[in-house]
Coordinates of C-alpha atoms and ligand atoms in Angstrom, one line a residue:
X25 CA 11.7 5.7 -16.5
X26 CA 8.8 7.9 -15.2
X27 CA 8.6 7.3 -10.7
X28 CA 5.5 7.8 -9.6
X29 CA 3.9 6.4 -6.6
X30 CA 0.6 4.7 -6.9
X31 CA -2.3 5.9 -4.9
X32 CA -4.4 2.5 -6.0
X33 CA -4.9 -0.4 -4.5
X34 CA -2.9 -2.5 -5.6
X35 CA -0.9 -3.5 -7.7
X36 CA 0.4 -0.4 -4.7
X37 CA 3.6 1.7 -4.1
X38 CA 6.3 -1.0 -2.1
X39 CA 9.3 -0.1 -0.5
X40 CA 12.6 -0.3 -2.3
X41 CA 13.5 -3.3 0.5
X42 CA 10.7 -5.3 -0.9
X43 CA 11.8 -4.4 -5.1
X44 CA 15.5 -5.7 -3.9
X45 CA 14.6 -8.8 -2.9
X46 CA 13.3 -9.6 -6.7
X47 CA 17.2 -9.4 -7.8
X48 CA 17.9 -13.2 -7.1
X49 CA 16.4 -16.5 -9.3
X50 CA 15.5 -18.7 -7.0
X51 CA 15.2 -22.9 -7.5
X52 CA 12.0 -23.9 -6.2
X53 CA 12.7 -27.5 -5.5
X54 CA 15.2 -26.9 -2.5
X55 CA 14.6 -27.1 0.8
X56 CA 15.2 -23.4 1.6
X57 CA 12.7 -22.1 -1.0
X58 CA 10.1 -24.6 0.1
X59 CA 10.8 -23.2 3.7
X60 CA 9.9 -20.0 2.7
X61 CA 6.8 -21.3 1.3
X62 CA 5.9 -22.8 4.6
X63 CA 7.2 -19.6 6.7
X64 CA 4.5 -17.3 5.0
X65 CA 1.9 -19.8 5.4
X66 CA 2.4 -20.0 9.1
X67 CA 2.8 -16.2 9.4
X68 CA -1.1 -15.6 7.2
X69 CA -2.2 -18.0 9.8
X70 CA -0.9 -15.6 12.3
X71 CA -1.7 -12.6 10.8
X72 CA -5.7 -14.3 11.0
X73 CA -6.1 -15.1 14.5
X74 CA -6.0 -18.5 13.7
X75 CA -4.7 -22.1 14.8
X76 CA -2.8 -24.4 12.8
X77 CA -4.9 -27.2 14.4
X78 CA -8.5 -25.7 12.6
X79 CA -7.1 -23.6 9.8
X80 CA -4.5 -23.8 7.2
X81 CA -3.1 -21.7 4.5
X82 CA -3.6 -22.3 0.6
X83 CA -0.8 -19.9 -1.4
X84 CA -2.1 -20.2 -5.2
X85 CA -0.9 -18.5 -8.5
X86 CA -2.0 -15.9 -10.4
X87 CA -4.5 -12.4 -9.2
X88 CA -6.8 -12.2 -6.6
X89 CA -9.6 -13.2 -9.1
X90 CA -7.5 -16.1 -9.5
X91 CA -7.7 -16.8 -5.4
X92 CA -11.7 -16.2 -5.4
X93 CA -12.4 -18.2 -8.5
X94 CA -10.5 -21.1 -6.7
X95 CA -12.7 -20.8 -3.7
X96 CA -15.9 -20.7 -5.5
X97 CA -15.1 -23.2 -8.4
X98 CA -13.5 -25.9 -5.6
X99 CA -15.7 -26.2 -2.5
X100 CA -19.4 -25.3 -4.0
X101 CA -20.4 -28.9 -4.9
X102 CA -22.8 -29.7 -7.7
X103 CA -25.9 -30.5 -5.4
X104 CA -25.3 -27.0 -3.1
X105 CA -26.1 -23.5 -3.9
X106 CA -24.2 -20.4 -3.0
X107 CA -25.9 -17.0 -2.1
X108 CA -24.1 -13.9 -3.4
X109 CA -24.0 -10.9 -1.7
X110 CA -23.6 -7.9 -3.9
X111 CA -22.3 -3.9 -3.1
X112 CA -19.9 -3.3 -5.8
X113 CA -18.1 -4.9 -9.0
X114 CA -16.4 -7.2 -6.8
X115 CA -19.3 -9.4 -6.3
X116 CA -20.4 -8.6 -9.5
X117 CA -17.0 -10.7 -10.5
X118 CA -18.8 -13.1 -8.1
X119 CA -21.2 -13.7 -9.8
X120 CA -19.6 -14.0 -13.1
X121 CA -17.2 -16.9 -11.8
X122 CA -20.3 -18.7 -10.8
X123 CA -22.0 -18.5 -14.5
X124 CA -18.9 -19.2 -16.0
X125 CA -18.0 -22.7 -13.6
X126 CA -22.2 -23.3 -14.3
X127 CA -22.3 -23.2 -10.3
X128 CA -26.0 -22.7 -8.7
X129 CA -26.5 -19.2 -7.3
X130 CA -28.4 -16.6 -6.1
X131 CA -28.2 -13.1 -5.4
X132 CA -28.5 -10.2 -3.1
X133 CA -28.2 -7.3 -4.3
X134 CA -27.3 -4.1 -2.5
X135 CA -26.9 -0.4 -4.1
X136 CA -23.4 0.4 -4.2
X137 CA -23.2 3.1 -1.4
X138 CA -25.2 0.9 1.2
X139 CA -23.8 -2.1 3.1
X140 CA -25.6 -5.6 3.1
X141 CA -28.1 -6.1 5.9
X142 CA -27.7 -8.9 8.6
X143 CA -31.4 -9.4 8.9
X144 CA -31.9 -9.4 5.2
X145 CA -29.7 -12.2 4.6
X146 CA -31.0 -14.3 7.8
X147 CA -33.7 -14.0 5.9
X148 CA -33.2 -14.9 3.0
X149 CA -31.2 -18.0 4.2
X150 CA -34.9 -19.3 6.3
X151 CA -36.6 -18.6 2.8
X152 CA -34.8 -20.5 0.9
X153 CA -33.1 -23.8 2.5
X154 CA -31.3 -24.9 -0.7
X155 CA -28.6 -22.9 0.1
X156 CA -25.4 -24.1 1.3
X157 CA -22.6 -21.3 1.1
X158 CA -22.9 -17.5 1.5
X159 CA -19.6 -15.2 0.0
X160 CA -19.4 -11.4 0.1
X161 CA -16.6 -8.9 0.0
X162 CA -15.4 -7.5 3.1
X163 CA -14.1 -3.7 1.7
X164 CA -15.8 -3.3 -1.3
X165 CA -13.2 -1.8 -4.0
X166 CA -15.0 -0.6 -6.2
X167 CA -16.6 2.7 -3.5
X168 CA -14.3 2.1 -0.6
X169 CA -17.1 0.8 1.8
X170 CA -16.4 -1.5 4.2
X171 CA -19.2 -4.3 5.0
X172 CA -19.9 -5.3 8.2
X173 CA -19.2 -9.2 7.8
X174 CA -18.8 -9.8 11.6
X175 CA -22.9 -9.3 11.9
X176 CA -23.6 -11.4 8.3
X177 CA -21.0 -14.2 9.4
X178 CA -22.8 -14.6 12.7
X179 CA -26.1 -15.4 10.6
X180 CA -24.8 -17.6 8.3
X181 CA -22.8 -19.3 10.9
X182 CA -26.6 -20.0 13.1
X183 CA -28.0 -20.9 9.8
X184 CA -24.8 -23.8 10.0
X185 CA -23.7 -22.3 6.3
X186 CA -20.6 -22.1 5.0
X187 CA -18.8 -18.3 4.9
X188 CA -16.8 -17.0 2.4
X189 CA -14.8 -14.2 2.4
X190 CA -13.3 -11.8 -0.3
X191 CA -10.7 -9.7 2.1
X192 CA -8.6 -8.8 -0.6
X193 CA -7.7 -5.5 -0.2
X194 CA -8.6 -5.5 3.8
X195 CA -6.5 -8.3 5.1
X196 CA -4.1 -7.0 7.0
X197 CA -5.0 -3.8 6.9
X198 CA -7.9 -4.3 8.3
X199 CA -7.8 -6.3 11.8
X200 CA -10.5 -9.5 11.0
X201 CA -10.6 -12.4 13.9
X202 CA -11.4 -15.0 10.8
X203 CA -11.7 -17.8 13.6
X204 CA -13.8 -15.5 16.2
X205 CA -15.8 -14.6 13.7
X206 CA -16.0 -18.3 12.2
X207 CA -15.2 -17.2 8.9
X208 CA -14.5 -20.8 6.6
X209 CA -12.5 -18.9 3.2
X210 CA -11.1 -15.7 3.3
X211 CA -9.0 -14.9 0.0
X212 CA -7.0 -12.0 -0.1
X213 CA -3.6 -11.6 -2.5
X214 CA 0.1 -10.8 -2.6
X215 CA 0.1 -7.1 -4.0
X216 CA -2.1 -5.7 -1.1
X217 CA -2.2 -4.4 2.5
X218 CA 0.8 -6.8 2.8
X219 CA 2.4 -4.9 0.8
X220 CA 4.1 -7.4 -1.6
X221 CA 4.3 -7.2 -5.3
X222 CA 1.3 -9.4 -7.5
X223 CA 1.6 -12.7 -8.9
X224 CA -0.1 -14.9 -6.4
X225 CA -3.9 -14.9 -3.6
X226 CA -3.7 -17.2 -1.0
X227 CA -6.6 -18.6 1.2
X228 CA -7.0 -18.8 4.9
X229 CA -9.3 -21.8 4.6
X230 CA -11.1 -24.4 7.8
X231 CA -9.4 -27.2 7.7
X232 CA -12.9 -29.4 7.8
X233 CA -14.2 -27.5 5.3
X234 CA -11.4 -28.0 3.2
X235 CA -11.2 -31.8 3.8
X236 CA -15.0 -31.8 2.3
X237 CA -14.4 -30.2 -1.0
X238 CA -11.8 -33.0 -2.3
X239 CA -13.1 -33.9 -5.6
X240 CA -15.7 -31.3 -6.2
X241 CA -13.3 -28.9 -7.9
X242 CA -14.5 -27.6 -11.7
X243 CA -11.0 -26.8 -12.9
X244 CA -7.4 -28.6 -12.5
X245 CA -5.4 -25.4 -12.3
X246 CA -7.7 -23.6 -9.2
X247 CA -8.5 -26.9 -7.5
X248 CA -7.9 -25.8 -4.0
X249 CA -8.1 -29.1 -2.2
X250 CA -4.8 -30.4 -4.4
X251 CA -3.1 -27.3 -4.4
X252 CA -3.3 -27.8 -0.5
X253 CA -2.5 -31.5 -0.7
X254 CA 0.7 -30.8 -2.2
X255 CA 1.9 -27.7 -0.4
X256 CA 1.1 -29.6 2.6
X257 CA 3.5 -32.3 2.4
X258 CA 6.6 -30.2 2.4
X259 CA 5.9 -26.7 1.0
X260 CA 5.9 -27.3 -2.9
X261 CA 4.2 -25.4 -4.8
X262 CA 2.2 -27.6 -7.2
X263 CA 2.9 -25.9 -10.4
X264 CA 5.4 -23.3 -11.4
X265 CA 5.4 -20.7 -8.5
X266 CA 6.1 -17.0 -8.6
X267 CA 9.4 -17.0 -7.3
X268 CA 10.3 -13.8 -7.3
X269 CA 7.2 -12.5 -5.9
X270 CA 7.1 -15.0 -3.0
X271 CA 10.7 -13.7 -2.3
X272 CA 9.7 -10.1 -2.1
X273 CA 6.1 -11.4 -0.2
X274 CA 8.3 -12.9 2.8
X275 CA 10.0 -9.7 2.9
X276 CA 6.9 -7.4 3.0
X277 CA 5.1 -9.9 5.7
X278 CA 9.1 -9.0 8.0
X279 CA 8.6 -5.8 6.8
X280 CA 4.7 -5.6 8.1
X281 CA 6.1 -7.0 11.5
X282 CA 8.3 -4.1 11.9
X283 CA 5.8 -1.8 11.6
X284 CA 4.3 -2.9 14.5
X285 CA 1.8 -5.8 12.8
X286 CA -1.9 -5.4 11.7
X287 CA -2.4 -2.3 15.0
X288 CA 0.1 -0.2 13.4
X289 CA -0.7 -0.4 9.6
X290 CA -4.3 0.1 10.1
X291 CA -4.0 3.1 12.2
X292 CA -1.5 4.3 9.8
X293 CA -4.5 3.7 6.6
X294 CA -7.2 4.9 8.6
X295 CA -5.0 8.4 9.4
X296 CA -3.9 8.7 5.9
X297 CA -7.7 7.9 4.7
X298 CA -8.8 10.6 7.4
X299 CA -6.5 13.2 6.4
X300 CA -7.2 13.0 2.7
X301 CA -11.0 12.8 3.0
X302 CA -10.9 16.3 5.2
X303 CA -8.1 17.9 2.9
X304 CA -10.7 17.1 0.2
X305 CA -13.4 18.6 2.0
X306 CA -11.6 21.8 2.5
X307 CA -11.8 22.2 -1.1
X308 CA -15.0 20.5 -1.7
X309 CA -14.8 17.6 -3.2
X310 CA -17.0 15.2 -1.5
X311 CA -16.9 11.2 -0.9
X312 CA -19.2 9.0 -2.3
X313 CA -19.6 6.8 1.0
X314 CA -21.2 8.0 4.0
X315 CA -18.6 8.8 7.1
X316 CA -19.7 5.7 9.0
X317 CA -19.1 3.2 6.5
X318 CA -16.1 4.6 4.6
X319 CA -13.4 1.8 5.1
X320 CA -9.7 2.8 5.0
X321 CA -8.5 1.2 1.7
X322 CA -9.6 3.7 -1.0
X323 CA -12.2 6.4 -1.5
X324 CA -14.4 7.3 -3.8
X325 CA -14.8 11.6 -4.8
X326 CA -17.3 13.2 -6.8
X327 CA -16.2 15.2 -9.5
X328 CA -15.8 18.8 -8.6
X329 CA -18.4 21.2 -9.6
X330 CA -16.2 23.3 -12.2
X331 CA -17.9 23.0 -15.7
X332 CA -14.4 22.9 -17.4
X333 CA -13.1 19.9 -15.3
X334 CA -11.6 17.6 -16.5
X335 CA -10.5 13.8 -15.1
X336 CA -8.1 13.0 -17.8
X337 CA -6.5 16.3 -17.3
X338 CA -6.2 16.4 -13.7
X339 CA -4.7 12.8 -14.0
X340 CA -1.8 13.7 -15.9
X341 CA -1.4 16.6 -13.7
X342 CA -0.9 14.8 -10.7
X343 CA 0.9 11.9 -12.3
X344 CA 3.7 14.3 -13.7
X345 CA 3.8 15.9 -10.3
X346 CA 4.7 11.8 -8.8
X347 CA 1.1 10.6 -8.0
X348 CA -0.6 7.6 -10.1
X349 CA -4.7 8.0 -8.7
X350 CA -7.5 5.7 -10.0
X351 CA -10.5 6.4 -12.2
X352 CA -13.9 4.6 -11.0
X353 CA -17.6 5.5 -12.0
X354 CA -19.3 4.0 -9.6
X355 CA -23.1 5.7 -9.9
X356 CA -24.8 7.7 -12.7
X357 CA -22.6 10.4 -11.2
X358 CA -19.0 11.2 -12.3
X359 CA -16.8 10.0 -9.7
X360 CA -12.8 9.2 -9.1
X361 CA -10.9 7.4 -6.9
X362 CA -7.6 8.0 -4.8
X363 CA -6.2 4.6 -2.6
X364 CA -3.7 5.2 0.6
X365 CA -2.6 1.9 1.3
X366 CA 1.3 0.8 0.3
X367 CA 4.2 2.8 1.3
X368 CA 1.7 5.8 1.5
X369 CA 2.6 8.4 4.4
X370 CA 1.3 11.3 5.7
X371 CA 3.8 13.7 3.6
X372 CA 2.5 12.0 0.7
X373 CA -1.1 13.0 1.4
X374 CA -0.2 16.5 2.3
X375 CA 1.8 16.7 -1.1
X376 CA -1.3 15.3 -3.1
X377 CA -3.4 17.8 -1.6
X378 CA -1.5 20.1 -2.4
X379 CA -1.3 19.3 -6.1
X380 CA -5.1 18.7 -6.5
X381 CA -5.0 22.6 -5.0
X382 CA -2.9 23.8 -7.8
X383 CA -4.5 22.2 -10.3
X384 CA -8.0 23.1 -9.2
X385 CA -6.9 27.0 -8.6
X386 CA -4.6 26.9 -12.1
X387 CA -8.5 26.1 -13.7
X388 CA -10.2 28.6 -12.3
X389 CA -8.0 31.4 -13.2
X390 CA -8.4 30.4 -16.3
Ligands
PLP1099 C1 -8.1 -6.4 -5.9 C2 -9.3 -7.1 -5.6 C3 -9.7 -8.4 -6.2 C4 -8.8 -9.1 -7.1 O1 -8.5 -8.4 -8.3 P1 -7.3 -8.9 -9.2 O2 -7.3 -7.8 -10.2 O3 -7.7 -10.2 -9.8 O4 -6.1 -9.0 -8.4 C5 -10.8 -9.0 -5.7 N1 -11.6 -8.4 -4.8 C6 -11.4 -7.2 -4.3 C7 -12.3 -6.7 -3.3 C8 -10.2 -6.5 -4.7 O5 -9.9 -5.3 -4.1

């Protein structure tokens, strides 16, 4: 077997701690299983700023997708209309969900390297009243920006809408007050700044909010409100549950703890995101987002200027040499990506750099 460590984000590079944990089968109708189940939800809860009084925690299988399309198909009832907010293929997916659950929408769209305007959306919530719910992604995956939803939140939350979040792959890494900022869904998944492995998203969801949406959901499988109802009553999962990946979840959440919580992983993304944007530099390759805006996830490079260059080339370069990177066009231009989240360290950063150095020297001798 090849070992590389993945520079994506997510599924992303966990530690071997985390991997061990996967090496039991676990009953899921015992009380100790269902305790675990109830353990992480208390700890997301945590991990959000939030009470148990106003909030509660929805674990449900499958991808993030999986975790949004629950959201969006279970609380948007028939008579309400949800505004989109779009910067990348994230709420382009969004969007997508909504067409294919035949839920009423509208957009507004943003170009990729620009984050979505507080004003503009205040205004488009006064022009048109029909609206009910508003949903946008927090760091946008696709580019690496990360959107200002504390400003957009505090509009829809005067316009008495309801917010929905996609945190996926900021949550946790990314410090978000969900109940300061009045946030009513945030969705975020298993196999990202947690650290875990995939195979299930959960939801940070308002209690109230949640209460409303029984019987509006469009699908059985994603219907929010009854996954709650059930994992509620004791910690029972409602249909088969990813065991092994819940095991290896409530590992990486201790693990996370250890670290010194949501302070301590952040600054350690946002030092690893600063070091490789400035190696980079040095050998100019540029970033696709502006400074201020560039979130600490993932960024996006241009392609060098070398005529001869090659992405599929320098990929298998740098995955022989222990580094799995991402592809990405984001823009009419030619573009890659490299994440730093997961077990991701300084060292690591300082070997990549070094490899992308090699390879980029190795082509111009050539
Ligand atoms: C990873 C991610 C998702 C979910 O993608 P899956 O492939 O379904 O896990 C959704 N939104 C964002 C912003 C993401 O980064």
């Amino acid at each position: 077997m090849i070992h590389y460590k993945l520079l994506t984000p997510g599924p992303l590079t966990t530690s071997h701690s985390v991997k061990k944990e996967m090496l039991v089968d676990h009953c899921t109708w015992d009380d100790d299983y269902k305790q675990i189940t109830q353990k992480i939800r208390k700890e997301l809860l945590k991990l959000a700023h939030v009470s148990e009084e106003e909030y509660t925690a929805v674990l449900m299988q499958g991808s993030g997708s999986f975790g949004v399309e629950s959201v969006l198909t279970s609380v948007i009832g028939q008579n309400d209309k949800l505004l989109i907010i779009v910067n990348g293929a994230y709420g382009e997916r969004m969007i997508s969900i909504c067409q294919h659950a035949k839920i009423n929408y509208t957009v507004y769209q943003e170009v990729y390297d620009q984050v979505p305007s507080a004003e503009k959306t205040a205004e488009i919530l006064a022009e048109d009243p029909a609206i009910t719910h508003v949903a946008m992604v927090h760091s946008e995956t696709t580019s690496g920006i990360l959107n200002d939803i504390a400003s957009i939140t505090k509009e829809v939350k005067a316009a008495g809408k309801t917010m929905i979040v996609d945190a996926m792959s900021s949550f946790a890494g990314v410090d978000i007050e969900v109940g300061g900022l009045g946030i009513d869904f945030l969705i975020s998944s298993a196999n990202k700044c947690i650290q875990g492995v995939p195979g299930f998203s959960f939801i940070i969801c308002n209690r109230k909010k949640l209460m409303e949406s029984e019987g509006k959901a469009r699908s059985l499988s994603l219907d929010l409100y009854d996954q709650w109802k059930t994992m509620e009553k004791d910690g029972k999962w409602r249909f088969t549950s990813p065991t092994h990946t819940v095991l290896a979840f409530a590992k990486a959440l201790e693990e996370l703890e250890e670290e010194g919580g949501i302070p301590a992983r952040s600054k350690r993304y946002y030092d690893n995101n600063h070091l490789l944007i400035q190696k980079m530099k040095e050998m100019g390759i540029r970033s696709y987002i502006g400074g201020e805006y560039q979130g600490p996830i993932i960024t996006t490079f241009f392609y060098p200027e070398q005529s001869s260059f090659s992405f599929p080339e320098m990929y298998e370069y740098v995955k022989s040499r222990g580094y799995a990177i991402y592809p990405g066009k984001v823009t009419d231009a030619d573009t890659f990506r490299i994440g730093n989240i997961g077990e991701i360290y300084k060292e690591d950063i300082e070997k990549l750099c070094e490899i992308f150095k090699e390879f980029f020297e190795s082509r111009k001798a050539e």
